Short mmCIF file of C-alpha atoms in Angstrom, two decimals:
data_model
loop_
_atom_site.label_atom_id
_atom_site.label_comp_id
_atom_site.label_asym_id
_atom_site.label_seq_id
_atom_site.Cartn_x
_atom_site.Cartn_y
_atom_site.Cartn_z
CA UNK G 1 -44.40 -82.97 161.78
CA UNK G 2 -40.70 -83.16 162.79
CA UNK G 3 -38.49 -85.88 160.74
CA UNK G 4 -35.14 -87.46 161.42
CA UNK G 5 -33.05 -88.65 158.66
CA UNK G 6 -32.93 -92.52 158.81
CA UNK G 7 -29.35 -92.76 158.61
CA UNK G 8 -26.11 -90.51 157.60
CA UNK G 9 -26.19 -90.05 153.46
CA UNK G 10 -23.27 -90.95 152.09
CA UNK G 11 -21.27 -88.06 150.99
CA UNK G 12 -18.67 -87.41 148.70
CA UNK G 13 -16.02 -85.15 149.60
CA UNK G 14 -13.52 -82.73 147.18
CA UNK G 15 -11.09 -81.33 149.58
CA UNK G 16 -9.72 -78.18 149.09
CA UNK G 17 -6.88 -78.05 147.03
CA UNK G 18 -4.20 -76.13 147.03
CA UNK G 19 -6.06 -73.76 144.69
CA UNK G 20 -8.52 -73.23 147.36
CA UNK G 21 -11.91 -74.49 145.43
CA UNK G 22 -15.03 -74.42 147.51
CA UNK G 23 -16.11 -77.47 149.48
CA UNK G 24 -19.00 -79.68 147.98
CA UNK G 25 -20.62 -82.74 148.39
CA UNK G 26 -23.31 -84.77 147.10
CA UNK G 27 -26.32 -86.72 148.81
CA UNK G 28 -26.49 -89.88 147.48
CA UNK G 29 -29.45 -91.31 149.07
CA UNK G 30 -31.64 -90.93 151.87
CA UNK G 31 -35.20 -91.51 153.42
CA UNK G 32 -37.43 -89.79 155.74
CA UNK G 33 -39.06 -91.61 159.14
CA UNK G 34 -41.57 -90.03 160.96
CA UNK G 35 -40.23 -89.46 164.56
CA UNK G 36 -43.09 -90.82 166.33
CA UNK G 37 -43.07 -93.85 164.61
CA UNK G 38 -43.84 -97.28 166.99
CA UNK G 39 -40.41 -97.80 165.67
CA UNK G 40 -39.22 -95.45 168.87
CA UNK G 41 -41.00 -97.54 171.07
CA UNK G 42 -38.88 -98.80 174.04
CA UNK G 43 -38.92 -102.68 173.94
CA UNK G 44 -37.11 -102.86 177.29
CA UNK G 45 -40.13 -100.53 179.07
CA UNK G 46 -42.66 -102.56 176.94
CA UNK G 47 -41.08 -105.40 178.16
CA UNK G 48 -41.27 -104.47 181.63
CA UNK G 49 -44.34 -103.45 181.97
CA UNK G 50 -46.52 -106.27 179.80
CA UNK G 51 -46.37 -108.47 183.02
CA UNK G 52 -48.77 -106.27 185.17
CA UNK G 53 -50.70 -105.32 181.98
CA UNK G 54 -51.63 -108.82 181.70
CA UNK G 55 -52.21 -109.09 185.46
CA UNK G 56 -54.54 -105.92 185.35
CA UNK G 57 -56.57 -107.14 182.16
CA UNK G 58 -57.17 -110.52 183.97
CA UNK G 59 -58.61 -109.10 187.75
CA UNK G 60 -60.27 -106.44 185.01
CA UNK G 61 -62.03 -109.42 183.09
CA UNK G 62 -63.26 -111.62 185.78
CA UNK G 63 -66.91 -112.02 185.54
CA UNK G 64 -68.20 -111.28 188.96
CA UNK G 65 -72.08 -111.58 187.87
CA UNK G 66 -74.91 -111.48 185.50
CA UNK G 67 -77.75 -108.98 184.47
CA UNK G 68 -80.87 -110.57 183.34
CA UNK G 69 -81.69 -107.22 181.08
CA UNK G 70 -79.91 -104.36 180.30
CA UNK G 71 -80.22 -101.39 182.42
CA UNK G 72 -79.67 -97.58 182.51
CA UNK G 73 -79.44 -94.39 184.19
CA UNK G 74 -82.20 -91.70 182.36
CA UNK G 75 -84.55 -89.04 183.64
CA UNK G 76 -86.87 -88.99 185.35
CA UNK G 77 -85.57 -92.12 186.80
CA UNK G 78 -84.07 -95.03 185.35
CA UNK G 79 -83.34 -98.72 185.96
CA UNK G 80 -79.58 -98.39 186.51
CA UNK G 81 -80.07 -95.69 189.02
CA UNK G 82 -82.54 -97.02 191.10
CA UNK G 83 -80.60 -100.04 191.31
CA UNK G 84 -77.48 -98.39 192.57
CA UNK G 85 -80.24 -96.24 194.96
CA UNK G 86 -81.19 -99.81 196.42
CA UNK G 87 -77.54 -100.60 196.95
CA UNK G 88 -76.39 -97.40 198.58
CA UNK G 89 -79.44 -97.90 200.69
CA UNK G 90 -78.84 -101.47 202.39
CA UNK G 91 -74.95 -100.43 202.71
CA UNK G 92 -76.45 -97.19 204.27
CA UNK G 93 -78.58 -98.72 207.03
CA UNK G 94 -75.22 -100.85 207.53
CA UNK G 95 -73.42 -97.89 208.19
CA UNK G 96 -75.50 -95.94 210.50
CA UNK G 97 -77.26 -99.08 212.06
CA UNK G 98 -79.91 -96.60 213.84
CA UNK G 99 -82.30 -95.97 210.75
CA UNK G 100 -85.58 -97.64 210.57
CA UNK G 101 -87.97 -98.28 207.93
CA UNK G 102 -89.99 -95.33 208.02
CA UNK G 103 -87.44 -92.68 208.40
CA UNK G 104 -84.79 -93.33 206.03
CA UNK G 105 -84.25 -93.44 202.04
CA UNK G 106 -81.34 -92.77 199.33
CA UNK G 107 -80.50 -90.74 197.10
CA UNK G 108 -78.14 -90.78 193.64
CA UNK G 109 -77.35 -88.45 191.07
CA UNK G 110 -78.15 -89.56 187.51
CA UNK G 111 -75.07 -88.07 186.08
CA UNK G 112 -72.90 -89.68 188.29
CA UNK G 113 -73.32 -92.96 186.48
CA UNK G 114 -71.71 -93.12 182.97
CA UNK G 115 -72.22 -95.88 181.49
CA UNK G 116 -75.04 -98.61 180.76
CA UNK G 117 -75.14 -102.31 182.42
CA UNK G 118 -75.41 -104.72 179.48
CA UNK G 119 -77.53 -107.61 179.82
CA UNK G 120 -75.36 -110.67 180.68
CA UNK G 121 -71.62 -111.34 182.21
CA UNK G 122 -70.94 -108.65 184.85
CA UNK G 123 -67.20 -107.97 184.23
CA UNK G 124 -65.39 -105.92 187.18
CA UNK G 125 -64.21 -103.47 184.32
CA UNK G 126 -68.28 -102.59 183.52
CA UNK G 127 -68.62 -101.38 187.37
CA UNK G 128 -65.48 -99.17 186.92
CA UNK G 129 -67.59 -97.68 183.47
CA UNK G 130 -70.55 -97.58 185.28
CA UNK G 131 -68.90 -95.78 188.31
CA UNK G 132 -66.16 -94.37 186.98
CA UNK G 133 -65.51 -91.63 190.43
CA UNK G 134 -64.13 -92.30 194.05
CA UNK G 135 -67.22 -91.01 196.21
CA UNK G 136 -67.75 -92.57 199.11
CA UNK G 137 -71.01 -93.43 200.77
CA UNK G 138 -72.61 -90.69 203.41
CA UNK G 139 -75.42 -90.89 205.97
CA UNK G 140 -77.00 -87.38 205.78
CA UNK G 141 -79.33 -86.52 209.00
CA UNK G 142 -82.12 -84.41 208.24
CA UNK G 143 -85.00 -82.41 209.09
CA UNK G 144 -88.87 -83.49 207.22
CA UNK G 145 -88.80 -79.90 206.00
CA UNK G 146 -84.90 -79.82 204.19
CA UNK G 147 -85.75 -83.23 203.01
CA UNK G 148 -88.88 -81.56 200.97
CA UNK G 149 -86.34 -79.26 199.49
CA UNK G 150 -84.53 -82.04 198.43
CA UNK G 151 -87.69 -83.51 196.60
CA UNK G 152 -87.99 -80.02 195.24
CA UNK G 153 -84.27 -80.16 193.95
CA UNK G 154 -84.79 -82.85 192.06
CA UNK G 155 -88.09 -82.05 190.52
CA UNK G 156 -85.25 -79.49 189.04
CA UNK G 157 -83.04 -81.58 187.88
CA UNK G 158 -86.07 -83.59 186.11
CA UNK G 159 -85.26 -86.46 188.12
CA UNK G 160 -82.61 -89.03 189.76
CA UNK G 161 -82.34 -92.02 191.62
CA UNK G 162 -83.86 -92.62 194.72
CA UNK G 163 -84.95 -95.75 196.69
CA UNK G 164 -87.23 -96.39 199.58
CA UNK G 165 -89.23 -93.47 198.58
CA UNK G 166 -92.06 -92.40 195.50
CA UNK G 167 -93.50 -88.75 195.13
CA UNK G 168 -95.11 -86.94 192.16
CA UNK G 169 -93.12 -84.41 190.18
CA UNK G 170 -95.25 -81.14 189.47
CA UNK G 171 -94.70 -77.81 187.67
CA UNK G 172 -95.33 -76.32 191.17
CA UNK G 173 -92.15 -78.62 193.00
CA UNK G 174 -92.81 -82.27 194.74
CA UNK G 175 -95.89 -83.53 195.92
CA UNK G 176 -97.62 -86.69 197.29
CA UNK G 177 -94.03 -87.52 198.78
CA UNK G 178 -94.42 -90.96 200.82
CA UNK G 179 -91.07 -92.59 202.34
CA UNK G 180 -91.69 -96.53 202.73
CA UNK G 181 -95.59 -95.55 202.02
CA UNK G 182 -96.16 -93.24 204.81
CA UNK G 183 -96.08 -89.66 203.83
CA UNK G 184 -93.27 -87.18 204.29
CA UNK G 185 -93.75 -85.57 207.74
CA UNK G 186 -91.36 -82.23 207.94
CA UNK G 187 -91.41 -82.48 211.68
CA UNK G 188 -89.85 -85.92 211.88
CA UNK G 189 -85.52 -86.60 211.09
CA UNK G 190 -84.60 -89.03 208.39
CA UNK G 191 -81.88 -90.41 207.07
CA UNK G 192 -80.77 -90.19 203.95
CA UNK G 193 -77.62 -92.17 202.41
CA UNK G 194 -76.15 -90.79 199.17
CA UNK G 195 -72.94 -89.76 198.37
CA UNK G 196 -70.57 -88.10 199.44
CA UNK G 197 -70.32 -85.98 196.52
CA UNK G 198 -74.24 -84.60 196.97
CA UNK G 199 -73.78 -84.52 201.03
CA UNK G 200 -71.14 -81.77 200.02
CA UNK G 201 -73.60 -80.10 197.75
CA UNK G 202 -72.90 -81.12 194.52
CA UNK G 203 -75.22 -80.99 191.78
CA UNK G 204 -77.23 -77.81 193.52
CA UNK G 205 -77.99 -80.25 196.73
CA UNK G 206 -76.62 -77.18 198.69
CA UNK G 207 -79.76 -77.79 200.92
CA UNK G 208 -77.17 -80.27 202.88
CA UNK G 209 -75.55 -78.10 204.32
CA UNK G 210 -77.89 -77.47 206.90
CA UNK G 211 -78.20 -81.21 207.73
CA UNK G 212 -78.03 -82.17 211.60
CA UNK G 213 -74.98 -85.37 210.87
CA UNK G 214 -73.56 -86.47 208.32
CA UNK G 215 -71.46 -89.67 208.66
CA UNK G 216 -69.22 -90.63 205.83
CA UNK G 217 -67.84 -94.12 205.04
CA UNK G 218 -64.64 -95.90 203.96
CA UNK G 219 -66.24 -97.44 201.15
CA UNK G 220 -66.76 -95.81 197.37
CA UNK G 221 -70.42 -96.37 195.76
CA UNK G 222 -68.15 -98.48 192.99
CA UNK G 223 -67.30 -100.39 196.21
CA UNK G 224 -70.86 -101.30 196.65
CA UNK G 225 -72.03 -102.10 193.43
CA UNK G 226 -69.26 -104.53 193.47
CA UNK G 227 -70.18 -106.13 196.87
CA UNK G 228 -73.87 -105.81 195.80
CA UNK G 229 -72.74 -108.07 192.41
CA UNK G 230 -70.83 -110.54 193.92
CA UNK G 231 -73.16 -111.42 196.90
CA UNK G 232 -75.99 -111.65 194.34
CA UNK G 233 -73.60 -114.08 191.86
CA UNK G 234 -72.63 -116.40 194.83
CA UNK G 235 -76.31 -117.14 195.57
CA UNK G 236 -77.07 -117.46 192.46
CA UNK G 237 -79.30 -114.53 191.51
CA UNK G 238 -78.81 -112.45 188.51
CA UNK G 239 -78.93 -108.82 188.77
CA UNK G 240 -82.87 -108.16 187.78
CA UNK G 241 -84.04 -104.40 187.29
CA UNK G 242 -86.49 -102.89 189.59
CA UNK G 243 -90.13 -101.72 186.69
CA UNK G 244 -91.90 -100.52 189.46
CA UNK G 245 -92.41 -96.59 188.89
CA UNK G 246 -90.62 -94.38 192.03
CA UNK G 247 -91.31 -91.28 190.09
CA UNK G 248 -94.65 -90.23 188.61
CA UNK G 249 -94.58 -87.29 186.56
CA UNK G 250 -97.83 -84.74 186.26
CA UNK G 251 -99.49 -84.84 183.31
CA UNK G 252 -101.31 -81.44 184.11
CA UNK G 253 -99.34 -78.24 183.74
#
């Protein structure tokens, strides 16, 4: 650690004299301050600054709903991420405005989401914890048969957050796959709204690259879940988690 003396020691002084003696000089006193003390803080930046500090904590604080449990994102599936699956779905069939019931679900990687939503007041800061990454929403359209590799995928990845859609994870891939109850046909297109973060492959969804369109958004998933809140808050519904099971795992091996 580098240290800076606090202020000039006094010194005492015997001037050469005329027979030439050897300078000297005494310290008298001094003290040692560490040199990044808050004591070299700039009061005049502080200053500046501490009005849009303030104005950032407040638009960070304001409660924009409520959660009537506390949710997460886990594996296989969880009920943080299938809530944000339900919400990139609705803004999906928003976006593409073609997609029907039977031909269209969503899709979002667990690891995407970082952090829990506590039971009670909805802060705007939580949704920036929860969603802490700019990815925008995407419309991916597919083929039946590249949308069973995307089951498969995630049978790898032991799971992540879909909506609009149930299947059975096995040790031999994804099976019993039904979107809105009727079975996966791999002759039929689909739509499938995730991000745009998986749409470019991420996570090993490389299987997207062979998609027939895909349509990308203005708005960021964090976007969304904000909307999503809000809209919920002003007609007076809490945020309520989703118990009924999307992914059933295989108890035979």
């Amino acid at each position: 650690m580098k240290y800076l003396f606090a202020h000039i020691p006094l010194i005492l002084l015997f001037v050469y004299s005329c027979s030439s003696r050897p300078l000297t000089y005494t310290v008298a006193s001094h003290s040692f301050i560490r040199a990044d003390s808050a004591s070299f803080a700039d009061s005049a930046i502080k200053a500046h600054i501490m009005p849009y500090r303030e104005e950032l904590n407040a638009t960070m604080n304001e409660i924009i709903g409520y959660a009537s449990a506390t949710m997460i994102s886990d594996k296989p599936e969880g009920s943080l991420s299938s809530l944000v699956a339900d919400i990139v779905y609705e803004a999906g069939i928003e976006l593409v405005g073609e997609a029907t019931n039977n031909s269209s679900m969503a899709l979002v990687n667990v690891r995407g989401i970082r952090a829990p939503l506590s039971q009670g007041e909805i802060k705007l800061k939580n949704t920036y914890e929860i969603m802490p990454f700019e990815n925008r929403l995407a419309a991916v359209k597919l083929s039946g048969n590249i949308l069973q590799e995307v089951f498969n995928h995630i049978v790898i990845r032991s799971g992540d957050g879909i909506s609009q859609a149930t299947f059975t994870m096995t040790p031999q891939g994804a099976e019993d796959i039904k979107i809105h109850k009727k079975e996966l046909n791999e002759d039929q297109t689909y739509w499938l709204f995730t991000s745009d973060f998986l749409a470019e492959g991420g996570d090993g969804y490389l299987m997207f690259s062979r998609a027939d369109t895909i349509v990308l958004s203005d708005d960021t998933i964090r976007d969304l879940i904000i909307r999503y809140i809000k809209k919920e808050n002003a007609a007076g519904n809490m945020i309520v988690p989703d118990t009924v099971a999307r992914i059933t795992v295989s108890s035979y091996q």
